[in-house]
């Protein structure tokens, strides 16, 4: 017979405020197979866990129900405690009487009776639970980092420095990401390039890092510890082994009117180009669409001038296969384009630009060599309007979330502008200033007090062109007055969005993204750098908008997670997986497409479906797809559910 | 060896189960050789008092077909249980409610209203409903009470064996008879049919990853006779239905309707099938999902065609009323 211990947590007043925890413990103590029941203020605390351990040892408990918060939070905690006391951890269940009871009710009597039912239901589950052992899996101690911005660079360097090989894949011709485009960084005004480029060089020189630029992840299969990755190395039409990076090809290339992606359309580049002079690797690629040779078959200047014969027009895309044990997703962000804002002229007003364009304008290596010149006529703007929350915090039209970095970079922009145009006047339209961070608030205050930046609290309703001016109509909600500014230049702090193709990538990786395309973390507080899919970690703005120090911190955190994963002899996989009773399986194969992890396959010889235990994440999709009952999930059997349902529906006087 | 004493009764049923005994053709002689029939209202004139007069456990076997729909059905189920050593739920209605249990999607009031008031052929200006008991000058006359819920036999009395089907195929009946005659009975609670689901004995080809792009009704498509019917868009209950019929419907190009009930260890066939369908229906957006769902006419009736008394959750929406 089972001897089940029930431990009811007060969670301070979180549970005890709405549920009579004493009554729950009393009511359950007489329930079938319950050998022990008690309550405690904080069951997850050390003394709380000790109560559990003591009861297991003293009463020889065979199963535990901890009535507390969500299992996402503390299932592992109590499983470990049980294990320390010699009880199989899979005989431990959490009865969620917080999120699913106390937090959502206010009638104490009803909530208490519901809590008792929830606990009884979980007692039924424990009765049906089998003791299980973890599944052991070999691990390939090599990591893949997708994205070569600051997050990817940091993650790659940290993992490589721990002694593990890393493959870094970047789809652009150079690593560096958006950070390479920035002029200075808040709140210290360090030169972005000065702090970034040494790291870029470190990456290229690191013996443990294999760098694939101008490459994309094509396909990922396998599972944590044993991923198989196919990487497409796009044809650059330049033999990167031969190329010395002298730059002569770019200099002589006659096709020069191609909009530069790196300069965000504010300058031109050649058809054979490196994105920027400090690129890593500093080797050019040919933009086939704009190359005269590829479009007309004539030209070939680059091939003629190349002294080492590195130009190869016949080059093809190349597929590389790699085995890795873990994958860091550091694919970064995009900026919502100016052309999408109706109220700001759909991008038709040349002197309305976005923040990244302004960064390029401020950058010493940018198209204006650091001078502030407006795009329409090259004049120095004397009145500049910065608009924060362009597209952010605007659930009706754009995105409901805060892009987080705009308050700070706008203050920086206004400051840098004042540093360059002493008699200029910057205005900032804002909703409110979010300057949480070390030295951030001081930085903004300095902009207001010392640099005399005019902050106007309100939204801009409309922008239009009047002669060579850009008329900005808005409202100062603090004064309750309409404001109209004849500006020379308008800079939009455009919303930070996920990469436009993040969903496609997510599908390839089988990792989840949220409704906006940002990669989803496994837990918002306790597992912020892990994806829900085992072996994937999230660094930087691919997960949510964030600034450089946060992105770097997160990248280092992923590196710590990856190295921890690589530190053991093997990985342990949860034994809560699907199993097949072959005698009941009729081979209908409905489970195969139901599996999102590719863990189900059909055995043609035996005519039954199988489960690849290591690939199985225990989601239960195949279990519910299986109409014959042949597929069952360990410790989540149909029989257990029936018992739980009937217990939940049982008439009782509680 | 003494001849077996056999009883057969029909409760809420169409009579098909009784007729299915004749599907044994010349093998019927074998049955008669082995057993004497003591009660079989459809075939011979017996009175209930004859049954009441039997000693308890007098009948060796009772093949009980039909669901429990009214008080008479219940009374006879209990009576025959008492008089029989072995009770067999014979056919889909006795086993899982069958077609009569489709009534569990509605209420007694609505059924009576339809049958006694609103059908075009009804002429009942005073709105008289049948009453369990009516006082007449000659005395009180009674008819069975019409229940609000249709039950399967095992909801009312313990049942030893189940022979599913609508009606059960003759081969299964013979298997059962042979088992009884030779005394080689399977453990009580067994169903005399296959263990796996119908897909196991289905001759059609399945693809590696079956998906459904559209749901069609049998009149909308002529199946190609080769490919899995589900993959051709027809709701074939095969994946959720016990095998043992030899895929009789499939062999004549009709999708399985589920009359063999759920697989071993499964309680709710309809829920299982719905779950399976939801797993393989392919859609990219909500609109397409809606379109597919809406193209399934009478989903509950299709998925619970024979399992209305087996549904874990009541298929009927009730307000403050217990099923």
mmCIF file of C-alpha atoms in Angstrom, chain B residues 6 24 38 43 70 72 105 109 122 143 181 200 202 218 282 287 299 302 310 322:
data_model
loop_
_atom_site.group_PDB
_atom_site.id
_atom_site.type_symbol
_atom_site.label_atom_id
_atom_site.label_comp_id
_atom_site.label_asym_id
_atom_site.label_seq_id
_atom_site.Cartn_x
_atom_site.Cartn_y
_atom_site.Cartn_z
ATOM 1 C CA UNK B 6 -29.838 -19.802 -23.180
ATOM 2 C CA UNK B 24 -24.831 -17.835 -38.554
ATOM 3 C CA UNK B 38 -35.595 -20.582 -22.590
ATOM 4 C CA UNK B 43 -38.751 -15.481 -31.789
ATOM 5 C CA UNK B 70 -36.858 3.014 -19.910
ATOM 6 C CA UNK B 72 -38.981 -1.834 -18.437
ATOM 7 C CA UNK B 105 -27.406 14.744 -26.805
ATOM 8 C CA UNK B 109 -38.642 16.863 -22.842
ATOM 9 C CA UNK B 122 -48.785 14.346 -35.339
ATOM 10 C CA UNK B 143 -46.504 1.937 -19.224
ATOM 11 C CA UNK B 181 -19.634 -24.782 -24.887
ATOM 12 C CA UNK B 200 -4.516 -3.241 -37.642
ATOM 13 C CA UNK B 202 -7.480 -2.546 -42.446
ATOM 14 C CA UNK B 218 -19.275 9.803 -47.756
ATOM 15 C CA UNK B 282 -3.635 20.434 -41.283
ATOM 16 C CA UNK B 287 -9.794 30.656 -40.699
ATOM 17 C CA UNK B 299 -19.437 16.073 -35.039
ATOM 18 C CA UNK B 302 -20.419 11.156 -35.796
ATOM 19 C CA UNK B 310 -19.843 5.956 -22.739
ATOM 20 C CA UNK B 322 -27.720 15.443 -13.043
#
